[in-house]
Every structure is written in structure tokens, then in C-alpha cells.
Short mmCIF file of C-alpha atoms in Angstrom, two decimals:
data_model
loop_
_atom_site.label_atom_id
_atom_site.label_comp_id
_atom_site.label_asym_id
_atom_site.label_seq_id
_atom_site.Cartn_x
_atom_site.Cartn_y
_atom_site.Cartn_z
CA MET A 1 -36.28 -52.36 20.08
CA ASN A 2 -35.98 -49.05 18.28
CA VAL A 3 -33.01 -48.83 15.87
CA VAL A 4 -31.95 -45.50 17.28
CA ALA A 5 -32.12 -46.78 20.76
CA VAL A 6 -29.96 -49.93 19.75
CA ILE A 7 -27.48 -47.45 18.07
CA VAL A 8 -27.13 -45.25 21.17
CA LEU A 9 -26.60 -48.13 23.50
CA CYS A 10 -24.14 -49.77 21.34
CA MET A 11 -22.18 -46.29 21.11
CA ILE A 12 -22.36 -45.30 24.75
CA PRO A 13 -19.18 -46.85 25.80
CA LEU A 14 -17.27 -45.33 23.02
CA VAL A 15 -18.60 -41.73 23.55
CA ALA A 16 -17.90 -41.99 27.20
CA ALA A 17 -14.43 -43.27 26.73
CA PHE A 18 -13.98 -40.63 24.27
CA LEU A 19 -15.04 -37.69 26.37
CA CYS A 20 -13.21 -38.96 29.47
CA THR A 21 -9.84 -39.27 27.59
CA ALA A 22 -10.24 -35.89 26.00
CA LEU A 23 -11.12 -34.27 29.31
CA LEU A 24 -8.37 -36.00 31.46
CA MET A 25 -5.45 -36.41 28.92
CA LYS A 26 -4.00 -32.91 28.28
CA SER A 27 -1.99 -34.15 25.29
CA PHE A 28 -5.07 -35.73 23.84
CA LYS A 29 -5.62 -34.49 20.14
CA VAL A 30 -9.38 -34.67 19.18
CA MET A 31 -8.90 -34.83 15.47
CA HIS A 32 -6.49 -37.78 16.05
CA GLY A 33 -9.11 -39.32 18.44
CA LEU A 34 -11.77 -38.95 15.70
CA LEU A 35 -9.38 -40.24 13.13
CA ALA A 36 -8.73 -43.47 15.31
CA CYS A 37 -12.45 -43.91 15.73
CA LEU A 38 -13.05 -43.65 11.81
CA LEU A 39 -10.19 -46.14 11.34
CA GLY A 40 -11.93 -48.46 13.88
CA ALA A 41 -15.21 -48.50 12.11
CA LEU A 42 -13.57 -48.98 8.66
CA VAL A 43 -11.82 -52.19 9.76
CA VAL A 44 -15.09 -53.64 10.00
CA ILE A 45 -15.61 -53.86 6.30
CA PRO A 46 -12.60 -55.96 5.24
CA VAL A 47 -12.43 -57.94 8.45
CA SER A 48 -16.22 -59.00 7.72
CA LEU A 49 -15.70 -59.86 4.18
CA ILE A 50 -12.68 -61.94 4.78
CA GLN A 51 -14.29 -63.63 7.65
CA PHE A 52 -17.53 -64.52 5.56
CA PHE A 53 -15.66 -66.00 2.58
CA LEU A 54 -12.95 -67.79 4.55
CA GLY A 55 -15.50 -68.96 6.90
CA ARG A 56 -17.34 -70.88 4.20
CA THR A 57 -14.48 -72.84 3.08
CA GLU A 58 -14.27 -76.74 4.14
CA TYR A 59 -11.65 -75.95 6.79
CA PHE A 60 -13.85 -74.16 8.89
CA THR A 61 -17.51 -75.92 8.43
CA SER A 62 -16.64 -79.39 9.81
CA GLY A 63 -18.00 -78.27 13.03
CA THR A 64 -15.38 -80.08 15.23
CA LEU A 65 -13.85 -78.42 18.18
CA ILE A 66 -10.47 -78.19 16.27
CA SER A 67 -11.95 -76.41 13.24
CA LEU A 68 -13.71 -73.81 15.65
CA LEU A 69 -10.36 -73.38 17.36
CA LEU A 70 -8.83 -72.65 13.90
CA GLN A 71 -11.61 -70.46 12.91
CA THR A 72 -11.34 -68.27 16.14
CA VAL A 73 -7.79 -68.07 16.12
CA LEU A 74 -7.27 -67.36 12.50
CA LEU A 75 -10.43 -65.59 11.52
CA ASN A 76 -11.04 -63.62 14.51
CA GLY A 77 -7.42 -63.45 16.42
CA ILE A 78 -5.09 -62.90 13.37
CA ILE A 79 -7.13 -61.41 10.95
CA GLU A 80 -8.80 -58.94 13.18
CA GLU A 81 -5.69 -57.93 14.81
CA VAL A 82 -3.66 -57.52 11.81
CA PHE A 83 -6.16 -55.01 10.37
CA LYS A 84 -6.59 -53.22 13.70
CA MET A 85 -2.94 -53.25 14.05
CA SER A 86 -2.16 -51.89 10.46
CA VAL A 87 -4.74 -48.85 10.59
CA LEU A 88 -2.78 -47.48 13.63
CA PHE A 89 0.14 -46.70 11.31
CA LEU A 90 -2.46 -44.13 9.71
CA ILE A 91 -2.49 -42.21 13.00
CA PRO A 92 -0.01 -39.16 12.84
CA ALA A 93 3.00 -39.95 15.15
CA LYS A 94 4.70 -36.71 15.11
CA ASN A 95 5.23 -35.51 18.69
CA VAL A 96 2.84 -38.06 20.14
CA GLN A 97 3.82 -39.78 23.45
CA LEU A 98 3.21 -43.40 24.25
CA LYS A 99 0.13 -42.98 26.61
CA GLU A 100 -1.36 -40.56 23.83
CA PHE A 101 -0.86 -43.11 21.04
CA LEU A 102 -2.22 -45.99 23.22
CA ALA A 103 -5.20 -43.75 23.90
CA TYR A 104 -5.84 -43.65 20.18
CA SER A 105 -5.07 -47.31 20.01
CA ALA A 106 -7.73 -48.07 22.55
CA LEU A 107 -10.40 -45.80 20.94
CA SER A 108 -9.82 -47.40 17.64
CA ALA A 109 -10.35 -50.96 18.97
CA LEU A 110 -13.34 -49.78 21.16
CA THR A 111 -15.06 -48.45 17.90
CA LEU A 112 -14.55 -51.57 16.12
CA ALA A 113 -16.09 -53.41 19.34
CA CYS A 114 -19.07 -51.12 19.44
CA VAL A 115 -19.93 -51.66 15.81
CA GLU A 116 -19.57 -55.47 15.98
CA THR A 117 -21.86 -55.21 18.89
CA LEU A 118 -24.14 -53.47 16.87
CA ILE A 119 -24.22 -55.66 14.05
CA TYR A 120 -24.70 -58.85 16.32
CA LEU A 121 -27.55 -57.23 18.14
CA VAL A 122 -29.17 -56.09 14.83
CA GLY A 123 -28.39 -59.76 13.59
CA GLY A 124 -30.61 -61.25 16.55
CA SER A 125 -28.12 -61.89 19.20
CA HIS A 126 -29.65 -62.14 22.73
CA ALA A 127 -26.52 -61.69 24.64
CA PHE A 128 -26.16 -57.99 24.11
CA GLU A 129 -25.21 -57.04 27.61
CA LEU A 130 -22.81 -59.95 27.82
CA ARG A 131 -21.12 -59.02 24.66
CA LEU A 132 -20.88 -55.32 25.45
CA LEU A 133 -19.14 -56.06 28.95
CA THR A 134 -16.78 -58.85 27.65
CA ALA A 135 -16.04 -58.44 23.93
CA VAL A 136 -15.61 -54.54 24.40
CA VAL A 137 -12.94 -55.41 27.13
CA ILE A 138 -11.06 -57.93 25.22
CA HIS A 139 -10.86 -55.70 21.97
CA VAL A 140 -9.76 -52.79 24.02
CA CYS A 141 -7.01 -54.69 25.61
CA CYS A 142 -6.07 -56.20 22.40
CA GLY A 143 -5.91 -52.88 20.74
CA PHE A 144 -3.67 -51.63 23.64
CA LEU A 145 -1.33 -54.28 22.83
CA CYS A 146 -1.44 -53.55 18.97
CA GLY A 147 -0.68 -49.99 19.87
CA LEU A 148 2.33 -51.03 22.11
CA PHE A 149 3.78 -52.92 18.98
CA VAL A 150 3.19 -50.12 16.47
CA TYR A 151 4.54 -47.65 18.91
CA THR A 152 7.83 -49.59 19.40
CA VAL A 153 8.09 -50.10 15.45
CA ARG A 154 8.01 -46.47 14.89
CA HIS A 155 10.58 -45.66 17.44
CA ALA A 156 12.95 -48.55 16.20
CA SER A 157 12.60 -50.53 19.23
CA THR A 158 10.51 -53.31 17.78
CA LYS A 159 8.90 -55.72 20.24
CA PHE A 160 6.78 -58.49 18.69
CA ALA A 161 5.33 -59.80 21.81
CA PRO A 162 2.38 -57.35 22.36
CA PHE A 163 1.21 -58.28 18.90
CA VAL A 164 1.45 -61.84 19.32
CA PHE A 165 -0.44 -61.90 22.41
CA ALA A 166 -3.12 -59.57 21.06
CA MET A 167 -3.67 -62.11 18.34
CA LEU A 168 -3.62 -65.29 20.58
CA LEU A 169 -5.62 -63.93 23.25
CA HIS A 170 -8.47 -62.74 21.02
CA GLY A 171 -8.66 -65.97 19.14
CA ILE A 172 -8.79 -67.91 22.36
CA TYR A 173 -11.19 -65.66 23.93
CA ASP A 174 -13.65 -66.01 21.15
CA TYR A 175 -13.20 -69.75 21.06
CA PHE A 176 -14.50 -70.26 24.67
CA ALA A 177 -17.06 -67.40 24.27
CA MET A 178 -18.74 -69.40 21.72
CA PHE A 179 -19.77 -72.10 24.19
CA PRO A 180 -23.15 -71.64 25.91
CA LEU A 181 -23.35 -69.70 29.26
CA LYS A 182 -24.34 -73.07 31.09
CA SER A 183 -21.18 -74.60 30.05
CA PRO A 184 -18.12 -74.49 32.42
CA PHE A 185 -15.89 -73.80 29.38
CA PHE A 186 -17.38 -70.24 28.51
CA TYR A 187 -16.03 -69.07 31.88
CA PHE A 188 -12.48 -69.60 30.48
CA SER A 189 -13.08 -66.52 28.28
CA ILE A 190 -13.53 -64.34 31.31
CA ALA A 191 -10.11 -65.86 32.68
CA VAL A 192 -8.60 -64.82 29.05
CA ILE A 193 -9.89 -61.28 29.67
CA LEU A 194 -8.22 -61.15 33.13
CA VAL A 195 -5.01 -62.57 31.48
CA ALA A 196 -5.31 -59.89 28.69
CA ILE A 197 -5.55 -57.01 31.31
CA VAL A 198 -2.40 -58.23 33.10
CA GLU A 199 -0.51 -58.65 29.65
CA CYS A 200 -1.39 -54.91 29.00
CA ARG A 201 0.34 -53.89 32.18
CA VAL A 202 3.19 -56.20 31.66
CA ARG A 203 3.92 -55.20 28.23
CA TYR A 204 3.53 -51.63 29.01
CA ARG A 205 6.01 -51.75 31.73
CA SER A 206 8.37 -53.72 29.49
CA VAL A 207 8.18 -50.88 26.88
CA THR A 208 8.44 -48.01 29.30
CA SER A 209 11.47 -49.53 31.26
CA ALA A 210 13.45 -50.22 28.00
#
């Protein structure tokens, strides 16, 4: 497949989401949105390095189901979400409403997901469509939850639950997503995505009703 075509395919969800958000949300600031996307792309670098070196340690190379669960929860869930959450503090918050900040958070997470999909595809992954549909959704949901956490921190009403759920749901999703498509365990990853969507709604309502 042509390299340019691969890049375009991987970035279509991000471009579409950015344009739709910019057109439909009156308070959306394009420069803040672009900054969010840049931060999401930059997160790939430290996350990949940490995952590479930690993934080579004896604790994550035994190949047992327990080691795989530890790997996905720690390396994918906790590490990725900590970095995704941390960069959100770099997005200007002055006069930014919750919905607007969550849009930036989702775009940042979507950028990371699209870049990761591109890396997997270049690396020879044959599950491109599946990853684009599922991994992108879980990333955006977890980015949304991270955004809720950061917003509450900035407004002195910190709620830790959204961030905790972001880490756990991401890690558990990756664990089940590693199973082959023919395995019934793989479909638990779809269930995790549905739970993540519900959690976004529940945690959003808990913040707005506080």
C-alpha cells in the first residue's frame, strides 16, 4: 500500500472529527485544537520508549496470562493514560468551558490513536480496520475521562474516578484485544468499549451535576 494512502487513511478520523467540532462548536478555538492534536502526537514518543524498555524486563516476558494482564494494565493502561492526562494541563484553560475542554481532550486522544494505528499498520498489522474502529474509540473515551479529571483539578473540585476508570478500561481493553478474533475472549474487548462509553456519560453527569 502506498505510504501516502496509508497516512491519509489513518488520519481521516482525526481530520473529520476536527472539522466537525470546529464547525459545530461555537466556542471551539482552532489554535487550542491544533495544540491538543500536537500534544497527542508527541505523547507517542515517551510512551513508546517506556513501553519498549519496560516490556523487555523479565516481569513482562514470561508469556503467562498474568504477565500479559500486568503488561496491558501497566504499560498500556497506566503509562499511556498518565501521559495523555498530563499533557492536557498544557492546554490553556482560561475562559474554557467543560464541553470545549473535553473536545480538546478527545482530539488529543484521537491523534494518539491515529498515530498508533499508523505505526501498527506500517509494522505489518493486518487488523487495520478493526484497530481503527475499536482502539480509536477506546482511546477517545479514555481521553474524555482524562479531560474530566483535569478539568475538575483545575476547578478545585477534583474527581479521581474518571482517571482511574480511564487507566483500568484502557488496560483491560488491550488485554482482551490481544486474543485472536476466533477466540471468544476477544469479544470482551467490545464489551469494555461499551462500558467505557457508559462511563463517559455517567462521569460527565457527575461533574456537571456537582
